[in-house]
Coordinates of C-alpha atoms in Angstrom, one line a residue:
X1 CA 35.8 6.5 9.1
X2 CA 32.3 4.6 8.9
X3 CA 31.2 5.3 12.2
X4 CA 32.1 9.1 12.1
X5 CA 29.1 11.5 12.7
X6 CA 30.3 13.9 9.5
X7 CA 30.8 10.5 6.8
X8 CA 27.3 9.2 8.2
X9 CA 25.4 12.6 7.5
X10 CA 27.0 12.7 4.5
X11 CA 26.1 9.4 3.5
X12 CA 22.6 10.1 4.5
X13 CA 22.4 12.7 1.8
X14 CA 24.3 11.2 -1.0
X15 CA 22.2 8.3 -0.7
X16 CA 18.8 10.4 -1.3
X17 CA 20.3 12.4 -3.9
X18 CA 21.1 8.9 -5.8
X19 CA 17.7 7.7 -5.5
X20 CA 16.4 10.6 -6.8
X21 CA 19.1 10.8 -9.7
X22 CA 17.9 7.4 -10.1
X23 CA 14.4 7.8 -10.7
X24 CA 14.5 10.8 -12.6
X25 CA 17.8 10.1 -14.9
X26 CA 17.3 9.1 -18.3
X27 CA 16.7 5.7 -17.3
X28 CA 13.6 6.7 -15.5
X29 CA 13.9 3.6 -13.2
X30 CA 11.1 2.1 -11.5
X31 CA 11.0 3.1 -7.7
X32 CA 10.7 0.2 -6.6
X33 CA 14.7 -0.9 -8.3
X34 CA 15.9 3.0 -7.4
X35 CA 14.9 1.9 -3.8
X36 CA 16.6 -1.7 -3.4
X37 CA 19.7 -0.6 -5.2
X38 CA 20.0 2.6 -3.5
X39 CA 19.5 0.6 -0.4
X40 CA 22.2 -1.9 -1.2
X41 CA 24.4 0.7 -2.1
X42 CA 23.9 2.8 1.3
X43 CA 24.9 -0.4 3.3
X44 CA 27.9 -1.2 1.8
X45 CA 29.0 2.6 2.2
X46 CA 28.3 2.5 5.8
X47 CA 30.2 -0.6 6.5
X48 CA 27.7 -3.3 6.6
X49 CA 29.0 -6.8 6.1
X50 CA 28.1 -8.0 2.7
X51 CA 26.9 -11.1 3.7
X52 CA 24.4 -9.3 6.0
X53 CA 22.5 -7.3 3.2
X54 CA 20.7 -9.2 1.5
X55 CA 19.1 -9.9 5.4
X56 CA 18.6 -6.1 6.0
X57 CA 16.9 -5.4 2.9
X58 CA 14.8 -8.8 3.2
X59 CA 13.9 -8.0 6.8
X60 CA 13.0 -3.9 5.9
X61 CA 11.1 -4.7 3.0
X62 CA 8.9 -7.8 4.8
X63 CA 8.4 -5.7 8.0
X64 CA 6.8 -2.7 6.1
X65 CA 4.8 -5.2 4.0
X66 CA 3.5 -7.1 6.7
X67 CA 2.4 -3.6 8.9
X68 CA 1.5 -1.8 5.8
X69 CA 0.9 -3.9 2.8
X70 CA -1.4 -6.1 3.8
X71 CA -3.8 -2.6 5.3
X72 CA -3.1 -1.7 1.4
X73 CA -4.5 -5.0 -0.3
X74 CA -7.6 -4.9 1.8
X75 CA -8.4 -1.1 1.5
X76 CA -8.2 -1.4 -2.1
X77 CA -10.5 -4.2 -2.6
X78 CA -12.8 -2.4 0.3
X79 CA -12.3 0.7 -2.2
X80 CA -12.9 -1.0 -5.8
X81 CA -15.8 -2.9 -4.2
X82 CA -17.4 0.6 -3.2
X83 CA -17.0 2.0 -6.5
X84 CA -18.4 -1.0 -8.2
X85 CA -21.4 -1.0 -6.7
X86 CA -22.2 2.5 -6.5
X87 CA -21.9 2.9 -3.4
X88 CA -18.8 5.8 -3.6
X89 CA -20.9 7.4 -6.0
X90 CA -23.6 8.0 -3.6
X91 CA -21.2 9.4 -0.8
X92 CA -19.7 11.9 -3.9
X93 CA -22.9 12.8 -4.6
X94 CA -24.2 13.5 -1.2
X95 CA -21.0 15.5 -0.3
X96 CA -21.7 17.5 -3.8
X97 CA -25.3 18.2 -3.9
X98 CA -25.3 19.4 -0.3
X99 CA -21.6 21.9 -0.6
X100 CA -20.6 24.3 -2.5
X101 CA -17.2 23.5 -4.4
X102 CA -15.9 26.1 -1.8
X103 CA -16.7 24.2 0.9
X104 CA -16.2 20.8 -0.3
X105 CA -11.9 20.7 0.8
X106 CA -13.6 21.7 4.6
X107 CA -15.9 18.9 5.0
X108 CA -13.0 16.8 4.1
X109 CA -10.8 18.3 6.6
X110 CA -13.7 17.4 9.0
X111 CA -13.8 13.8 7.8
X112 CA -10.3 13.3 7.9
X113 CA -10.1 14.7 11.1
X114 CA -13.0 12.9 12.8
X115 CA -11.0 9.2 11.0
X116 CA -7.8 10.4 11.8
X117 CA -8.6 10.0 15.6
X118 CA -8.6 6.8 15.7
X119 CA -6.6 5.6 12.5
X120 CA -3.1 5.3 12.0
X121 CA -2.3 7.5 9.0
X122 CA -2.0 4.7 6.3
X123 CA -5.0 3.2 7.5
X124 CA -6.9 6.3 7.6
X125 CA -5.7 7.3 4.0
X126 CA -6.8 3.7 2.7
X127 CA -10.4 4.6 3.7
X128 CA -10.3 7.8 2.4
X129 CA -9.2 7.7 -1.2
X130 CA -11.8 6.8 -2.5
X131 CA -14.1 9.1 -1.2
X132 CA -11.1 11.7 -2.2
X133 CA -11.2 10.1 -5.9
X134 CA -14.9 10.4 -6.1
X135 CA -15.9 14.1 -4.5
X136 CA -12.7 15.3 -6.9
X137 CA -13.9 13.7 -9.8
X138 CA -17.1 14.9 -9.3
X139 CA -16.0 18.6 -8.8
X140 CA -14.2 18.6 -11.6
X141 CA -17.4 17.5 -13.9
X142 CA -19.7 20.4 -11.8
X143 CA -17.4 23.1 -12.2
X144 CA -15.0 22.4 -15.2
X145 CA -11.5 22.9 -13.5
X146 CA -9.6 20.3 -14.5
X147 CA -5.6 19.0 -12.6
X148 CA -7.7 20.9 -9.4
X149 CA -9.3 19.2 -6.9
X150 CA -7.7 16.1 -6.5
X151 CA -5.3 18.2 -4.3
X152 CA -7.4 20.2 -3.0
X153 CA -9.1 17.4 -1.4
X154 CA -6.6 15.2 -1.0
X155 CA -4.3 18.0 1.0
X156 CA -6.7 18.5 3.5
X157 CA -7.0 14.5 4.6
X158 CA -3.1 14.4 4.1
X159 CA -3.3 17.4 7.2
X160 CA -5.3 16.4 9.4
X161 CA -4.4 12.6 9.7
X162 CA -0.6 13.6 9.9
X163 CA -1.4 15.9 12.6
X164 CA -3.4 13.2 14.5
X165 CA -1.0 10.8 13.9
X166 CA 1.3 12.8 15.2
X167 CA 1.0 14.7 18.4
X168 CA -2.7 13.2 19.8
X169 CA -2.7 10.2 22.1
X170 CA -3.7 7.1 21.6
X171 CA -1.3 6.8 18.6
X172 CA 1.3 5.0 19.3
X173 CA 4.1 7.9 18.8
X174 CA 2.5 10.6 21.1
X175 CA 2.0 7.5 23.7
X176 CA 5.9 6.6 23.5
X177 CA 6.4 10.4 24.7
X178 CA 3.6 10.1 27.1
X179 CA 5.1 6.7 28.7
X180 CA 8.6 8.3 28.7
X181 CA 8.3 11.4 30.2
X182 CA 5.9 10.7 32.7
X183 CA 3.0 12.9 30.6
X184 CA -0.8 13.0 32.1
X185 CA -2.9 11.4 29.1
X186 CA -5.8 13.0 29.3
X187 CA -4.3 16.5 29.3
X188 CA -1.7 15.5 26.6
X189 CA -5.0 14.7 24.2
X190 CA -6.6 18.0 25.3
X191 CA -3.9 20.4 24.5
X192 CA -2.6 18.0 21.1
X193 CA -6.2 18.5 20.2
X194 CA -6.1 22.6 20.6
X195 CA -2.9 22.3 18.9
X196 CA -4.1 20.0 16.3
X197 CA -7.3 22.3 15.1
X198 CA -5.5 25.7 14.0
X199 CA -2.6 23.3 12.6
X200 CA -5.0 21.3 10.2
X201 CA -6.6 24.4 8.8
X202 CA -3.7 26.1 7.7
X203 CA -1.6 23.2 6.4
X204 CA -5.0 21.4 4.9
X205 CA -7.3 23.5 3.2
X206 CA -5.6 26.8 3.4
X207 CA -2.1 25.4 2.2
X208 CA -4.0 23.3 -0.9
X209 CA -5.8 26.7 -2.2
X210 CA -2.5 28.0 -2.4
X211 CA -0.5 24.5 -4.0
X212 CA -3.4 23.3 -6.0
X213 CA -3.4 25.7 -9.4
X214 CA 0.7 25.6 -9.2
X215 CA 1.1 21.7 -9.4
X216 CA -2.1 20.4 -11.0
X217 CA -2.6 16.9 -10.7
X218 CA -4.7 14.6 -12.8
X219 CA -4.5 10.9 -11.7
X220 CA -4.3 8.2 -14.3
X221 CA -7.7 7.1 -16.0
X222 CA -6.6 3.5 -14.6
X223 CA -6.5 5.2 -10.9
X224 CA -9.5 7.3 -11.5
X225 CA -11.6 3.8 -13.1
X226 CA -10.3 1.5 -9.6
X227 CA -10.8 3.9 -7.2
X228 CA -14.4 5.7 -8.8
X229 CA -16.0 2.8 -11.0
X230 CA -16.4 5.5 -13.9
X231 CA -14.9 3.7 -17.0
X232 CA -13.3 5.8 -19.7
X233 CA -13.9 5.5 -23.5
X234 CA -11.0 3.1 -23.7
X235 CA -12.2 0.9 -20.8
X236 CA -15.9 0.7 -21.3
X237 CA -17.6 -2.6 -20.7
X238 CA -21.1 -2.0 -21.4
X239 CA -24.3 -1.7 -19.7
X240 CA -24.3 -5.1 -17.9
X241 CA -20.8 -4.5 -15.7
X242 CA -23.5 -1.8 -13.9
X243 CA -24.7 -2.4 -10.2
X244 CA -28.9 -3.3 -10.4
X245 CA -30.1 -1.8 -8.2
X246 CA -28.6 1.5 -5.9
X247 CA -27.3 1.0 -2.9
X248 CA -28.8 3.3 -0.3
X249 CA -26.7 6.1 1.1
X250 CA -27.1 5.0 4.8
X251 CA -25.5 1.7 4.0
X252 CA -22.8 3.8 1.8
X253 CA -21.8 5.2 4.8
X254 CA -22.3 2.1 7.2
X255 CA -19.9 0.2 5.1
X256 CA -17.0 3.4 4.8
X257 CA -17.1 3.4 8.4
X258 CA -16.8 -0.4 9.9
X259 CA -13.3 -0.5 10.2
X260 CA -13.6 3.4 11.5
X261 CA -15.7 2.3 14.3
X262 CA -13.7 -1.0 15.3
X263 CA -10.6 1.1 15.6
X264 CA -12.3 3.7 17.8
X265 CA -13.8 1.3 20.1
X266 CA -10.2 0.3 20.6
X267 CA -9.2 3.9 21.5
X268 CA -12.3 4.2 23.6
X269 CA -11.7 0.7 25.5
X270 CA -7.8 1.6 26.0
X271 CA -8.2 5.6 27.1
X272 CA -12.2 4.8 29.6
X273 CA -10.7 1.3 30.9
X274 CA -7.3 -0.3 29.6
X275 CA -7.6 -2.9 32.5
X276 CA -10.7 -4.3 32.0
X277 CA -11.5 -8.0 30.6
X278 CA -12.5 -6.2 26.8
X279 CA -9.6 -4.6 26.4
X280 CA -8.0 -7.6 24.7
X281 CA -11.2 -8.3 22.9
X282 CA -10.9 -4.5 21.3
X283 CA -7.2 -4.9 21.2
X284 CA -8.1 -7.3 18.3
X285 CA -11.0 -5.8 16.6
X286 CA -9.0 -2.3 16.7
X287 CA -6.0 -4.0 14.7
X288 CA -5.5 -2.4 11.4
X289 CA -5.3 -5.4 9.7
X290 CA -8.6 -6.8 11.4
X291 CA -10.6 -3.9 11.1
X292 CA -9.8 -4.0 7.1
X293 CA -10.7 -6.9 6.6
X294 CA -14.3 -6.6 8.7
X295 CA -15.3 -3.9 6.2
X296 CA -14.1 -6.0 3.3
X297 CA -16.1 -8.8 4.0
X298 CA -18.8 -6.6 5.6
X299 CA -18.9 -4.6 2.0
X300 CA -19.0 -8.0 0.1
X301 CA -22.3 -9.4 1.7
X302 CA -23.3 -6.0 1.8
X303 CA -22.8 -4.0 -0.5
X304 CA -23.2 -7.4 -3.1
X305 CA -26.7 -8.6 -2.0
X306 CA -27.7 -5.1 -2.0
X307 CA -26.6 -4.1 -5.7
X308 CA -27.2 -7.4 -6.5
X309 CA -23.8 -8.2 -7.8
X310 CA -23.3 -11.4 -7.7
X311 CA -20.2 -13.7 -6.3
X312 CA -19.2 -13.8 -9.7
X313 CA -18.6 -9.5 -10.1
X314 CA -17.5 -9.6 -6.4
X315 CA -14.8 -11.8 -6.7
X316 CA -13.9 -10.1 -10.2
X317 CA -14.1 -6.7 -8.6
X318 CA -11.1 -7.6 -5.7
X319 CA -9.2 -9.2 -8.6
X320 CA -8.9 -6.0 -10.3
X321 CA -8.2 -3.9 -7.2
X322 CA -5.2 -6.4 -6.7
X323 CA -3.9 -5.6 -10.0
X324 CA -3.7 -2.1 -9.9
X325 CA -2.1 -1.6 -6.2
X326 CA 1.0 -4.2 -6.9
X327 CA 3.1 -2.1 -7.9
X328 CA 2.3 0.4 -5.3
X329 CA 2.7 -2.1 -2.2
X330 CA 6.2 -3.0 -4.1
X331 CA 7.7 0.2 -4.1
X332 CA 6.4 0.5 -0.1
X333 CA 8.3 -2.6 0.6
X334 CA 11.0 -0.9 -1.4
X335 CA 11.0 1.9 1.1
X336 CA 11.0 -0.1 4.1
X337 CA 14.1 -1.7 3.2
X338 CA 15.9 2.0 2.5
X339 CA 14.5 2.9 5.9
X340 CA 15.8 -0.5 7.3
X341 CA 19.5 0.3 5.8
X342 CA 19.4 3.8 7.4
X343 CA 18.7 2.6 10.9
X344 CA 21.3 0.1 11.0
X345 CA 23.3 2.2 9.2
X346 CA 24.3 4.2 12.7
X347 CA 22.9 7.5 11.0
X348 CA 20.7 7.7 13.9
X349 CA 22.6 7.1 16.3
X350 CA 25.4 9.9 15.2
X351 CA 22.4 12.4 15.2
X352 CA 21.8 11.4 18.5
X353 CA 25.7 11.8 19.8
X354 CA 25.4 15.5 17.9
X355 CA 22.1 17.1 19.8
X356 CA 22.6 15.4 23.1
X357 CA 24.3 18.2 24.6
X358 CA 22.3 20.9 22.8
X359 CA 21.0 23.5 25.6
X360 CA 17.6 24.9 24.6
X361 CA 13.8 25.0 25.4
X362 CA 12.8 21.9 25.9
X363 CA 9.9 21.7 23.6
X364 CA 12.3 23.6 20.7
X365 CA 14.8 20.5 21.6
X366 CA 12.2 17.7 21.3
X367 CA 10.9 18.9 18.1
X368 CA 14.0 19.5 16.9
X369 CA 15.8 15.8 17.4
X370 CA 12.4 14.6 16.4
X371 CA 12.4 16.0 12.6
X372 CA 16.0 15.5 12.4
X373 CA 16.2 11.7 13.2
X374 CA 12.5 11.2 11.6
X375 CA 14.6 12.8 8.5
X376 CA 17.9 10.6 9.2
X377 CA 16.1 7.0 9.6
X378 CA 12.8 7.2 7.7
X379 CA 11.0 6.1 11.0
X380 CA 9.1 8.5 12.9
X381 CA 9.0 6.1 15.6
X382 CA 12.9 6.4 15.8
X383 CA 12.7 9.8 16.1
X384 CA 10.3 10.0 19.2
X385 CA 12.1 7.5 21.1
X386 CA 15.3 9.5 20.7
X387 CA 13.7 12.3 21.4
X388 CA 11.7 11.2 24.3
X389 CA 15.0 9.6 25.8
X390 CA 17.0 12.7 25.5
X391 CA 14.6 15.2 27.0
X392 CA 13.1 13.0 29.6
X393 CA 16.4 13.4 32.0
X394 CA 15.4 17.9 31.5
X395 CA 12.0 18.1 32.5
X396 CA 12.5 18.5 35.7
X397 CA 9.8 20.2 37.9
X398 CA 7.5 21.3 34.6
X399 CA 4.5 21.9 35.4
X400 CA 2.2 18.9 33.7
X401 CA 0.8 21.0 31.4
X402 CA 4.1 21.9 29.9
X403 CA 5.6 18.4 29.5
X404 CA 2.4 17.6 27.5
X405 CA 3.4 20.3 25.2
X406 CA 6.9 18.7 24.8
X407 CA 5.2 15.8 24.0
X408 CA 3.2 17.6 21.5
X409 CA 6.4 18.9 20.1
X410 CA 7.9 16.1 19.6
X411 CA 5.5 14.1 17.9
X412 CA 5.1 17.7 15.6
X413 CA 9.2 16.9 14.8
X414 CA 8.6 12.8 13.8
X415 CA 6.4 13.6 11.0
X416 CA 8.5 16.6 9.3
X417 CA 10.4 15.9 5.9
X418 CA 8.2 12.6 4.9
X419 CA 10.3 12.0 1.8
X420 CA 12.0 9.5 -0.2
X421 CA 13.0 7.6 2.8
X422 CA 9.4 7.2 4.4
X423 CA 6.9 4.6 3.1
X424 CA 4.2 6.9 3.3
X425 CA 5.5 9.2 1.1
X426 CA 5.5 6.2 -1.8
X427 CA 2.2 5.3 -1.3
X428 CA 0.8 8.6 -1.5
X429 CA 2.9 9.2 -4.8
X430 CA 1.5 6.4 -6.2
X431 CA -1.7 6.3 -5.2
X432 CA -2.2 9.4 -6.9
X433 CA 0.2 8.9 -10.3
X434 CA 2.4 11.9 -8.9
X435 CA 6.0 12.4 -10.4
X436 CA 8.7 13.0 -7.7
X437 CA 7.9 16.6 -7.6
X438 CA 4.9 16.9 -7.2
X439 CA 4.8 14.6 -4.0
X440 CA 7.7 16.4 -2.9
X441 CA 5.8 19.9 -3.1
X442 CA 2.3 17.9 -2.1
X443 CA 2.8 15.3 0.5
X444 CA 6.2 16.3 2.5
X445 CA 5.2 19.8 2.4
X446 CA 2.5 19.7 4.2
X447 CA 3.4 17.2 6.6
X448 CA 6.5 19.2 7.3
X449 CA 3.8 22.5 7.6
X450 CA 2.0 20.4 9.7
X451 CA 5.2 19.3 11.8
X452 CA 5.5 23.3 12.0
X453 CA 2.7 24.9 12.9
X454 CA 2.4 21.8 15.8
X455 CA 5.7 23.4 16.9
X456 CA 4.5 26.9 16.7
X457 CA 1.4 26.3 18.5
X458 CA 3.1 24.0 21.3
X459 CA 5.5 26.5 21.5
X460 CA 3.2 29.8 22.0
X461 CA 1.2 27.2 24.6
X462 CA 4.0 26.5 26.7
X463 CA 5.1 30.3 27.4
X464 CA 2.0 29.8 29.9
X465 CA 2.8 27.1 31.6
X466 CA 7.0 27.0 32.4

């Protein structure tokens, strides 16, 4: 009865319709609880030995926290450091006085998407927010429109590092496929990148025109104050919390883009000469974890000698990024050991049993087991590697051109229907005060448009080259 394909499914939905019954009941519980008890719950359904859960739930929560959390902690001190000195101000400011409010969600589609080639998505989205928290802030003051342009900036960088993430080699998803299906690199990075382009604009800056006006978000003054530096009436601190002196706009941007550039040497180093003696040299730098924290202590001589902050402010300024992001690195933790639960759960592996024998086109079939297991276990990775194992024994005598475009596709299916179960999903929420909704419309829409329109594209491609 536990193992059956049907109770599993079945499971797999009762279990997200309890969390969000959970959080949104009368009781209103804190994610964070919905998560651990909805994961506790799930396990014991599917037949988990009780002495065994506490282990899963441990083991899911302390692997997302040590990927993910830690790449949190250090982004938001790297972020609260550039708002206390100025220094996001400056970048706002540039980005405003030289755009029209029109234009403003495109240039951040081109940021995003110029980050988003080397950056994992979290990572990328740590760097971002606070230039997203600045520019929209800063729009809303020029043009009046309040609960608009936080998602009409933040959609856009949601878009195009998804899509990146996704289906464009180096990331470690697209290169699963690649490795697995025997896929040309170089080529699988030129048509992911065609792909990619059209995808972004309509599911970015097209798709947040549209959502903006009917969700309107407003962030938190306490979000808006870590992530901007601009202190409401209630929060006010007087004249001598205030940088000295203004930090130039070249070292604004110097400081935003460290970790940036570490990364992409990494993706240089491992596409122009993965054999060579640096390659393990960049293979450090490159990490998420060690990128983040170059720019944080980069920023803090800096961006604190510069402004003349002192140690003193400094230290005070990561103290209070700390604060604010606790609850938020929680509640991811809290999703990783939902999404930990679900794997062992054998959800993913009764999806698995149920599409094996499906007969269609190939990059239909790899998109399609992609979404659906990304869906089932939380874990895009999951769904690639299921994917990528089914398929691989189909493709046959495909032109190479064509089995990049399966690749394509199914790193367009792992990121469809980010929801509840997905860590990202949380942190975005949070990170942006949204209620359950408004994520929901926000955040796994477009992800899932993005996941889409990758298909469509793919799809259209690959008529070309059977």
């Amino acid at each position: 009865m536990f193992g059956s394909t049907a109770y599993l499914v079945t499971l797999l939905f009762a279990s997200i319709a309890l969390l969000i019954l959970l959080i949104n009941w009368k009781t209103k519980l804190h994610p964070f609880l919905a998560l651990l008890i909805t994961a506790g719950l799930t396990a014991l359904a599917a037949g988990e030995e009780i002495g065994k859960i506490p282990e899963t739930l441990i083991a899911g929560a302390g692997d997302t926290l040590g990927e993910t959390g830690v790449v949190v902690a250090l982004g938001a001190m790297l972020g609260r450091l550039l708002a206390d000195s100025g220094a996001i101000q400056r970048i706002a400011n540039l980005v405003i006085d030289h755009s029209t409010p029109r234009a403003a969600p495109w240039i951040m589609t081109g940021v995003a998407f110029i980050i988003g080639i080397p950056m994992f998505f979290e990572v990328g989205l740590v760097v971002l927010i606070p230039v997203i928290y600045a520019v929209a802030s800063q729009l809303e003051e020029k043009t009046g429109q309040k609960k608009l342009w936080y998602l009409r900036i933040l959609v856009p960088a949601i878009a195009a590092l998804a899509c990146l993430h996704g289906m464009v080699p180096p990331h470690p998803g697209p290169l699963i496929a690649v490795s697995g299906l025997g896929a040309n690199v170089g080529l699988t990075i030129g048509l992911g990148l065609v792909c990619a382009i059209p995808t972004v604009i309509l599911a970015g800056p097209v798709y947040a025109r549209w959502i903006a006006p009917r969700v309107k978000l407003e962030p938190s003054d306490d979000l808006i104050d870590q992530y901007t530096g601009q202190r409401t009436a209630s929060h006010k601190t007087g004249v001598a919390d205030r940088p000295l002196r203004t930090i130039p706009i070249w070292l604004a941007f110097l400081t935003v883009l460290v970790p940036v550039v570490l990364m992409l040497v990494h993706t240089v180093v491992q596409l122009v000469a993965p054999d060579s003696s640096f390659e393990p040299v960049a293979e450090v730098l490159g990490n998420p974890v060690i990128a983040m924290l170059a720019g944080v202590v980069f920023a803090a001589i800096a961006l604190g000698w510069t402004s003349g902050m002192g140690g003193e402010r400094i230290r005070s300024s990561f103290g209070e990024s700390l604060k604010s992001i606790a609850g938020v690195i929680l509640i991811i933790g809290g999703g990783g050991a939902f999404n930990e639960v679900l794997g062992d759960s054998g959800i993913g592996d009764a999806v698995v049993g149920a599409t094996s024998h499906l007969e269609m086109n190939l990059v239909l079939l790899g998109w399609f087991i992609g979404i659906l297991l990304s869906f089932a276990t939380g874990s895009a990775t999951v769904g690639i590697t299921s994917a990528t194992g089914i398929v691989a024994p189909l493709i046959g005598d495909h032109s190479a051109a064509y089995v990049s475009l399966v690749v394509i596709a199914i790193g367009s299916g792992s990121i469809g229907l980010n929801w509840v179960n997905h860590a990202g999903f949380w942190f975005v929420k949070e990170s942006f005060g949204m209620t359950l909704g408004q994520a929901t419309k926000t955040h796994m829409m477009v992800q899932t448009l993005v996941s889409v329109f990758g298909l469509i594209f793919a799809f259209l491609l690959s008529l070309f080259f059977i």
